[in-house]
mmCIF file of C-alpha atoms in Angstrom:
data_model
loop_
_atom_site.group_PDB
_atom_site.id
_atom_site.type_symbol
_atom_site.label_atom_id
_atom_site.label_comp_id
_atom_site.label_asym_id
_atom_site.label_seq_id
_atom_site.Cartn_x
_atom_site.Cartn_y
_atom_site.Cartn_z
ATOM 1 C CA UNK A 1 28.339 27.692 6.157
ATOM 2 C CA UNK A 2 30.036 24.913 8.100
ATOM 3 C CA UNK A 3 27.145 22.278 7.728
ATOM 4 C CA UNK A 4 27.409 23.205 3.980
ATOM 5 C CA UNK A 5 31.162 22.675 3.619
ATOM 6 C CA UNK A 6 30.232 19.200 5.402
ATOM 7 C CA UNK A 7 28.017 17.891 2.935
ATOM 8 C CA UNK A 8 29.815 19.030 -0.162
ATOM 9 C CA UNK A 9 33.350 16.791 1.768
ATOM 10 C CA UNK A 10 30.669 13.970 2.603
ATOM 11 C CA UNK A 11 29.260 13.733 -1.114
ATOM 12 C CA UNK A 12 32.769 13.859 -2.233
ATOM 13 C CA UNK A 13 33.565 10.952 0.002
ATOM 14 C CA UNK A 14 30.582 8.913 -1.850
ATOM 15 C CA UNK A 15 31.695 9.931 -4.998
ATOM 16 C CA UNK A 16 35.425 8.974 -4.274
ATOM 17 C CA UNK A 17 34.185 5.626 -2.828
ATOM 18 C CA UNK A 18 32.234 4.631 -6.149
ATOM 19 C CA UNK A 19 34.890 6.010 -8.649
ATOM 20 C CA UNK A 20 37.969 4.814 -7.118
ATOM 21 C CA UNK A 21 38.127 1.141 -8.616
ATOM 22 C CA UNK A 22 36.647 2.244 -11.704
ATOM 23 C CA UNK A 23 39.303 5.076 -11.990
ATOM 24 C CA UNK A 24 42.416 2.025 -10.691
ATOM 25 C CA UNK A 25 40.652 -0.558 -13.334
ATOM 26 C CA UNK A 26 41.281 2.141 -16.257
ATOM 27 C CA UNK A 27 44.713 3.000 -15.088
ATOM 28 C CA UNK A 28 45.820 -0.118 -14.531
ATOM 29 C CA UNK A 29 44.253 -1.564 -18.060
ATOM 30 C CA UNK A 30 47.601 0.521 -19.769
ATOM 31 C CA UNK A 31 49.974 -0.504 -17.194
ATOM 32 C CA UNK A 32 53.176 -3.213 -18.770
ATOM 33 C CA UNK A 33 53.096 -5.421 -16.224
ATOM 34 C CA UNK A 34 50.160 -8.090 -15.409
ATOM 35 C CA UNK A 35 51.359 -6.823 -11.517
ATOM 36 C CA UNK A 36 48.170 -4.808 -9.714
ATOM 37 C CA UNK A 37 50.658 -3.277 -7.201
ATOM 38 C CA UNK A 38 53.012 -1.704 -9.451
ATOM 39 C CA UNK A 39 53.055 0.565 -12.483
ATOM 40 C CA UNK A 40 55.897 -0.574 -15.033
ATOM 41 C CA UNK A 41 55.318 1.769 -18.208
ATOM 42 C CA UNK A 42 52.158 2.877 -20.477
ATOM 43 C CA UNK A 43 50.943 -0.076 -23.055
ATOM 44 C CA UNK A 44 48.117 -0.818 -25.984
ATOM 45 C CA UNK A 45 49.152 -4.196 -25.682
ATOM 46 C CA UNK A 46 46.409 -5.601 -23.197
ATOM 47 C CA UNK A 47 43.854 -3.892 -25.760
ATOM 48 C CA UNK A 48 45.289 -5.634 -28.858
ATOM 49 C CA UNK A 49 45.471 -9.282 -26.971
ATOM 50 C CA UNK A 50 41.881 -8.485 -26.208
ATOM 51 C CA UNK A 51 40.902 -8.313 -29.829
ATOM 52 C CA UNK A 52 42.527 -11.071 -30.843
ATOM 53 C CA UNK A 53 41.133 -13.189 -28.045
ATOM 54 C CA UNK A 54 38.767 -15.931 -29.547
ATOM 55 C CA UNK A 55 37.004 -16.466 -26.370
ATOM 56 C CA UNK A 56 36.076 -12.709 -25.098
ATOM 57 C CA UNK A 57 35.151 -11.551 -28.968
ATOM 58 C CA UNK A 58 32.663 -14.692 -29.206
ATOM 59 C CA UNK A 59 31.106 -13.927 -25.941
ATOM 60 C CA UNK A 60 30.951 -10.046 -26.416
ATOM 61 C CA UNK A 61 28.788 -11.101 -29.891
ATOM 62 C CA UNK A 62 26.781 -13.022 -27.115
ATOM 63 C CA UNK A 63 25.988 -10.613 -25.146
ATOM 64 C CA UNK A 64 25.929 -7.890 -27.196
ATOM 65 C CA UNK A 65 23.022 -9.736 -29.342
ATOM 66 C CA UNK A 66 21.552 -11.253 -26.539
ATOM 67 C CA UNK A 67 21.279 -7.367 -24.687
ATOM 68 C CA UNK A 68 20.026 -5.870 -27.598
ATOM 69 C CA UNK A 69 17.300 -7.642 -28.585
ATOM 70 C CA UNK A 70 15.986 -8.876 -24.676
ATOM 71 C CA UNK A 71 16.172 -4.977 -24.618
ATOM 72 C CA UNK A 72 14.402 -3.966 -27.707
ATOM 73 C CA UNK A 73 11.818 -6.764 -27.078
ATOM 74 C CA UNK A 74 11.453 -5.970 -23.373
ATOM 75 C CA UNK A 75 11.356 -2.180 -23.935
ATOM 76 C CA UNK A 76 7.904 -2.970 -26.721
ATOM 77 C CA UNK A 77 6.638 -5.380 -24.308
ATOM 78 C CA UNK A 78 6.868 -3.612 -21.276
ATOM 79 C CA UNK A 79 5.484 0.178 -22.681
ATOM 80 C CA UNK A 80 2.297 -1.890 -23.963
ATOM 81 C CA UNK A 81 1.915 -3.735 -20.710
ATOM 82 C CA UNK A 82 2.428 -0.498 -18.846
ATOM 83 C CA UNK A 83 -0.247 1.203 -20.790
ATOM 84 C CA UNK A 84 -2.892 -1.441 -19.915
ATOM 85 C CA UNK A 85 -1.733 -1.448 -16.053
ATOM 86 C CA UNK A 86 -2.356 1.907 -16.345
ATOM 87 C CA UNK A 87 -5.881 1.900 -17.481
ATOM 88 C CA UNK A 88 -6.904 -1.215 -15.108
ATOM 89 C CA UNK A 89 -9.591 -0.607 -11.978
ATOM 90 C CA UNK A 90 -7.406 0.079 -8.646
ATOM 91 C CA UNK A 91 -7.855 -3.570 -7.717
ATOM 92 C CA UNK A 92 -6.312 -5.431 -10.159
ATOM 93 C CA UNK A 93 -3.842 -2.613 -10.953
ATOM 94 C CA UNK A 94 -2.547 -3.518 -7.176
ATOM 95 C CA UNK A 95 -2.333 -7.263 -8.283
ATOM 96 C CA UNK A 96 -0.339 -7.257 -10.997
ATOM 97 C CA UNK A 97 2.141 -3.787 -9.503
ATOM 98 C CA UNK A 98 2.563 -6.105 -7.113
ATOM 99 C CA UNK A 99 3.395 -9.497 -9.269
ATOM 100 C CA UNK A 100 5.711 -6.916 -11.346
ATOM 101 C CA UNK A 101 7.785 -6.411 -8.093
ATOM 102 C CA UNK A 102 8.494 -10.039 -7.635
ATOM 103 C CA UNK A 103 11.059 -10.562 -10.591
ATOM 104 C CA UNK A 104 12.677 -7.024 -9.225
ATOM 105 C CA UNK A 105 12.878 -8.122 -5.927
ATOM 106 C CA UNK A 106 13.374 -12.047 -6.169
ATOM 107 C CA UNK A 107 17.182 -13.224 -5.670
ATOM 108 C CA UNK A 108 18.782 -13.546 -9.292
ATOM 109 C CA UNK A 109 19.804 -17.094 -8.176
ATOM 110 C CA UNK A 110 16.014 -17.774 -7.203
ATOM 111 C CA UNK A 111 14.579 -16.663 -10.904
ATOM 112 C CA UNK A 112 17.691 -18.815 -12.615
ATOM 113 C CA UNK A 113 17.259 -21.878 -10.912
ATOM 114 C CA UNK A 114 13.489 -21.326 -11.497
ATOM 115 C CA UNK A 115 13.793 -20.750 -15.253
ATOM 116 C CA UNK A 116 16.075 -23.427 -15.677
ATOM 117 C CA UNK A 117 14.087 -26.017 -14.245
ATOM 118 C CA UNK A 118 10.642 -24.621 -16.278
ATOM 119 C CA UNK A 119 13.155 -24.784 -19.997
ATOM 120 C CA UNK A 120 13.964 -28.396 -18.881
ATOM 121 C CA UNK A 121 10.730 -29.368 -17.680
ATOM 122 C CA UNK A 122 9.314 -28.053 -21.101
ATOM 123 C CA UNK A 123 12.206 -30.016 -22.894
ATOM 124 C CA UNK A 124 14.021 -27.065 -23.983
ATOM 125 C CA UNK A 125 18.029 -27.074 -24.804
ATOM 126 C CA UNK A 126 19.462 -24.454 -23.217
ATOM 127 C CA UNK A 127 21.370 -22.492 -24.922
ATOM 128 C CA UNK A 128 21.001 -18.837 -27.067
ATOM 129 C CA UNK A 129 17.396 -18.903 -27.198
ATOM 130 C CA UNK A 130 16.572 -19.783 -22.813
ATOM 131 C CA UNK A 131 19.146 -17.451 -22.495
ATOM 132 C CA UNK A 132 17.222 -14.558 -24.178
ATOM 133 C CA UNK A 133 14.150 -15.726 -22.936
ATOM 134 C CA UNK A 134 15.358 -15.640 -19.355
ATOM 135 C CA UNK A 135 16.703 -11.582 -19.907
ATOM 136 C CA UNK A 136 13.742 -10.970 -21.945
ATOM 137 C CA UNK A 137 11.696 -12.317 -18.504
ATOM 138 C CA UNK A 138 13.805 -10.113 -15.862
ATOM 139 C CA UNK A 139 13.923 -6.728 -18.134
ATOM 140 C CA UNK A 140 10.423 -6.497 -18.233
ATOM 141 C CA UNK A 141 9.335 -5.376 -15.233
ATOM 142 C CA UNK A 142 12.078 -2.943 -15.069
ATOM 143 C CA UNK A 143 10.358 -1.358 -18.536
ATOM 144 C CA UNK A 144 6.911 -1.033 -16.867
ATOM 145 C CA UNK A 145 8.217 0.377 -13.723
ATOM 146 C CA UNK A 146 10.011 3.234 -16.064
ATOM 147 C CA UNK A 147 7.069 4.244 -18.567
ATOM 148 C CA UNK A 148 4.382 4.281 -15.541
ATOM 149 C CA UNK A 149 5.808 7.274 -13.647
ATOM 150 C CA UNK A 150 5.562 8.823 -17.104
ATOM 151 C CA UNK A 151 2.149 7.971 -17.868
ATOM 152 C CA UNK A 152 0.704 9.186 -14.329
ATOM 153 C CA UNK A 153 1.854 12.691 -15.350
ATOM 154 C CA UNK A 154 0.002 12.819 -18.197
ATOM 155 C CA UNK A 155 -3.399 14.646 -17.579
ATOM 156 C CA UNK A 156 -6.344 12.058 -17.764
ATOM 157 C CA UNK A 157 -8.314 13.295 -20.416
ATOM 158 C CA UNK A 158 -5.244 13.396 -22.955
ATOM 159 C CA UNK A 159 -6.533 10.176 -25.032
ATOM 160 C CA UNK A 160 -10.125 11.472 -24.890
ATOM 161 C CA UNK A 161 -8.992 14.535 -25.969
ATOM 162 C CA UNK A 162 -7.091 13.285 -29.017
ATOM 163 C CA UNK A 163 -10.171 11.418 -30.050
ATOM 164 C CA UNK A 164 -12.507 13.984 -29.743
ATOM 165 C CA UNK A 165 -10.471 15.291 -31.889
ATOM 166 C CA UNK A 166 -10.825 13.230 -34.753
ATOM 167 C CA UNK A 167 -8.321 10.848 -34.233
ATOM 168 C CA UNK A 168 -8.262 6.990 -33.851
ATOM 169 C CA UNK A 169 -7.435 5.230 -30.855
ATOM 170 C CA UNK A 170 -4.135 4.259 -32.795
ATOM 171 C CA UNK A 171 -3.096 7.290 -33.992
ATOM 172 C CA UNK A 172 -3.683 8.610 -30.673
ATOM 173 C CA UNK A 173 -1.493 6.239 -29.592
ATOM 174 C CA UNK A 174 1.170 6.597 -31.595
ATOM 175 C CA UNK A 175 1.191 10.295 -31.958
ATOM 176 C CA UNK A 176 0.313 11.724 -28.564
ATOM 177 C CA UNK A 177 0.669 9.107 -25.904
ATOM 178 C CA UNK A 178 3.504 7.158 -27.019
ATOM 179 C CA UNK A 179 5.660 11.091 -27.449
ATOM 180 C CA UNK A 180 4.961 12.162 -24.289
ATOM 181 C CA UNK A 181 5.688 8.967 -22.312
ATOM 182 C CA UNK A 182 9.614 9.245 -24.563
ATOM 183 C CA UNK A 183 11.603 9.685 -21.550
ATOM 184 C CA UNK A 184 10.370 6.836 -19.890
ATOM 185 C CA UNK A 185 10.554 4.409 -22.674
ATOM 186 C CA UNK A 186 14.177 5.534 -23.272
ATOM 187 C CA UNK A 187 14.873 5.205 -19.251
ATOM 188 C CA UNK A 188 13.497 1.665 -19.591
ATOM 189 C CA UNK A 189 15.222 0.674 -23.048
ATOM 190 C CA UNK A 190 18.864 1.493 -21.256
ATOM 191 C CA UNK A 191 17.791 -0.086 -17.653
ATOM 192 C CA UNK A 192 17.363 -3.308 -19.598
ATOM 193 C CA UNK A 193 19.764 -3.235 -21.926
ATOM 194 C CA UNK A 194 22.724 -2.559 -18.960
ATOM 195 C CA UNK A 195 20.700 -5.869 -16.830
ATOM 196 C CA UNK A 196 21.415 -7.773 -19.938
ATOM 197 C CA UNK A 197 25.015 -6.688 -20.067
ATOM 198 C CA UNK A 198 25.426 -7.040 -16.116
ATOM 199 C CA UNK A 199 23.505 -10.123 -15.680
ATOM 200 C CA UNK A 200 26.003 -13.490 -14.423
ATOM 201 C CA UNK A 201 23.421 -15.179 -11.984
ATOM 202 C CA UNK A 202 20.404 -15.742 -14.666
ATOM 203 C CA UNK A 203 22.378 -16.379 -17.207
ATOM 204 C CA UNK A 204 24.848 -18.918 -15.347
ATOM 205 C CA UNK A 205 22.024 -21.429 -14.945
ATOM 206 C CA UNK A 206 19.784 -20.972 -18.660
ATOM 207 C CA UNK A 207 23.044 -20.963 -20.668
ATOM 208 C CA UNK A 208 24.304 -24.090 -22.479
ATOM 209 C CA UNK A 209 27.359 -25.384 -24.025
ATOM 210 C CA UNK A 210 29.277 -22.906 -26.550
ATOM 211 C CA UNK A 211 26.819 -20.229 -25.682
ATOM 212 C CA UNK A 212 28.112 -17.831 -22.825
ATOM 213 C CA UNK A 213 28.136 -13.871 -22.086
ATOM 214 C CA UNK A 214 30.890 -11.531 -20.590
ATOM 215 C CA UNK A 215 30.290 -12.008 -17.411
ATOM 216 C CA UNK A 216 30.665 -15.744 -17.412
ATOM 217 C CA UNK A 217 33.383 -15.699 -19.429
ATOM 218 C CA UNK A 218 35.175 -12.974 -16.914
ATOM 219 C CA UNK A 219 34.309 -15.019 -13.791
ATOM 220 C CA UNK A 220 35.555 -17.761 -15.811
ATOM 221 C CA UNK A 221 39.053 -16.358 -16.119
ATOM 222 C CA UNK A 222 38.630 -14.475 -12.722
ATOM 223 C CA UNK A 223 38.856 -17.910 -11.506
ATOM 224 C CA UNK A 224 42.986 -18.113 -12.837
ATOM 225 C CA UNK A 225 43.396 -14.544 -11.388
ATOM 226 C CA UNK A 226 42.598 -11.851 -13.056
ATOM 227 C CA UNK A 227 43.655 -10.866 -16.366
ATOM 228 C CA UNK A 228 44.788 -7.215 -17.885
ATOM 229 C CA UNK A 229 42.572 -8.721 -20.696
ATOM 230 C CA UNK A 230 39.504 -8.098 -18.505
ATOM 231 C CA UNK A 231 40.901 -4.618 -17.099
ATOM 232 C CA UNK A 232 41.210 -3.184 -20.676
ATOM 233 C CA UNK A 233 37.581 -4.923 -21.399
ATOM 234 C CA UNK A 234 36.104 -3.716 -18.621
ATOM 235 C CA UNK A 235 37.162 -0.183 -19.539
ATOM 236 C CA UNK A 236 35.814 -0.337 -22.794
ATOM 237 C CA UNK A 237 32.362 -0.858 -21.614
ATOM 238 C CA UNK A 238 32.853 1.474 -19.183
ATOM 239 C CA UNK A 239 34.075 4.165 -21.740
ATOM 240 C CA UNK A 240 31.045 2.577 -24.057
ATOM 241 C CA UNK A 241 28.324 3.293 -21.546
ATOM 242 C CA UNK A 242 29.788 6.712 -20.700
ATOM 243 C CA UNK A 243 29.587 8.294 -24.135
ATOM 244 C CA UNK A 244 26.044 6.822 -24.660
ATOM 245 C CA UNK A 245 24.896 8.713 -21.772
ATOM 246 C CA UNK A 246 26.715 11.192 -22.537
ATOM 247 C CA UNK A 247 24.561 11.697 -25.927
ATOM 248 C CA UNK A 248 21.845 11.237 -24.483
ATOM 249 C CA UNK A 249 21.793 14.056 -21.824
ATOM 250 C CA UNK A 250 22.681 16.016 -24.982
ATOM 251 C CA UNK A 251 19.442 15.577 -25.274
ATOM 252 C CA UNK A 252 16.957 18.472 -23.408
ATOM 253 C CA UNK A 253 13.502 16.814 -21.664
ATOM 254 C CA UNK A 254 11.603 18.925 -24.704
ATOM 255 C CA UNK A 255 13.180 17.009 -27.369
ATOM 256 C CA UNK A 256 13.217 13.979 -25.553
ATOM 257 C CA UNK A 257 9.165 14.177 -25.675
ATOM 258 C CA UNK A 258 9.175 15.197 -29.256
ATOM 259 C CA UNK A 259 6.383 17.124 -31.514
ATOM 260 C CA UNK A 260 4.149 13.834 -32.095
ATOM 261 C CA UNK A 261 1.390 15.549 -29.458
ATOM 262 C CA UNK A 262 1.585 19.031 -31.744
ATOM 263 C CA UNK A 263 0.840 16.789 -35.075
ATOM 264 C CA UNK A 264 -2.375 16.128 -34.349
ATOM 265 C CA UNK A 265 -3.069 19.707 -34.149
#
């Protein structure tokens, strides 16, 4: 009973420790006064500057664009290359598992000086397009290491199966694999999409003028001392990211997989 009581106060601890600066950024994006050490009455005003700031709605269209498409692109990209890792022989399976870690485990500062000196050596301006190319490049092998785990609990036979069947190797695709391996695809899509939104290293060195994300413009103004501005923008990402989890765990596993494998049938 003891040792159980211990574990719930220790998990609470964790918890507390993670949610504690989130919990005094939110607070503290409604508080009057630019202070951080004292509360001086409940405000909007913070939230309103933000919206009329020039600088912070230019880069959110950045990196809003920038996320969603690196995301959609990687997420396409990653569930096909995932599917032919999957089928490989053991040996080059290994290989390339183990040239998908790289980009995962490489330092961020490592991969952006790396792609900065391959767009310049290839006589590309940086700007919007290296920097999509570079968060296209790291949210890839996040993708593939989401949809595999999905397609090694699929039985082995399933694609035979489907074919046998009467179906093409397309439609078997589409309608049985592609369903069943949802979850995964899904996992992947909002791994990548939160890199792109999170990413300051990569993006610091394949960015050009007039093109920049949040989280150079925050470090940018992080630089003056920090801003309520970024408080109450921080908590709206927070609060954005919340609800879309939030609708998806809505969600139960069975409808995350879908009907496509019961169509054939």
């Amino acid at each position: 009973m003891v040792e159980k009581i211990l574990k719930r106060i220790y998990m609470m601890l964790i918890f507390i420790f993670m949610y504690a600066p989130i919990v005094v950024l939110v607070v503290f994006s409604f508080n009057n006064s630019k202070s951080r050490s004292s509360w001086d009455g409940f405000t909007l005003k913070w939230y309103i500057e933000l919206f009329k700031d020039r600088q912070i709605m230019k880069s959110l269209y950045y990196t809003v664009t920038i996320a969603v498409m690196a995301s959609v692109i990687s997420t396409v990209t990653g569930t096909i290359a995932a599917i032919g890792i999957y089928d490989m022989k053991k040996l080059p399976k290994k290989l390339l598992l183990n040239i998908n870690y790289l980009p995962v485990l490489n330092p961020d500062i490592v991969t952006g000086v790396a792609l900065m000196t391959l767009y310049i050596f290839a006589g590309m301006r940086l700007g919007f397009m290296t920097m999509l190319l570079s968060h296209i490049t790291f949210d890839i092998p996040y993708v593939i290491l989401a949809v595999l785990p999905k397609l090694r609990q699929l039985p082995k036979n399933t694609l035979e199966a489907a074919m046998d069947l009467g179906a093409t190797p397309f439609y078997a695709l589409r309608k049985v694999i592609l369903p069943q391996i949802k979850p995964g695809i899904v996992s992947g899509l909002l791994i990548a999409f939160t890199m792109s939104i999170d990413d300051f290293v990569i993006s610091f060195f394949t960015t050009g003028s007039g093109v920049t994300n949040l989280s150079i413009t925050i470090y940018s103004m992080a630089r003056r001392g920090i801003n309520p501005k970024i408080n109450a923008l921080s908590t709206l990402m927070f609060a954005t990211v919340l609800m879309l989890l939030l609708i998806l765990n809505k969600k139960s596993p069975k409808e995350l997989i879908g009907k496509g494998s019961d169509e054939l049938y």
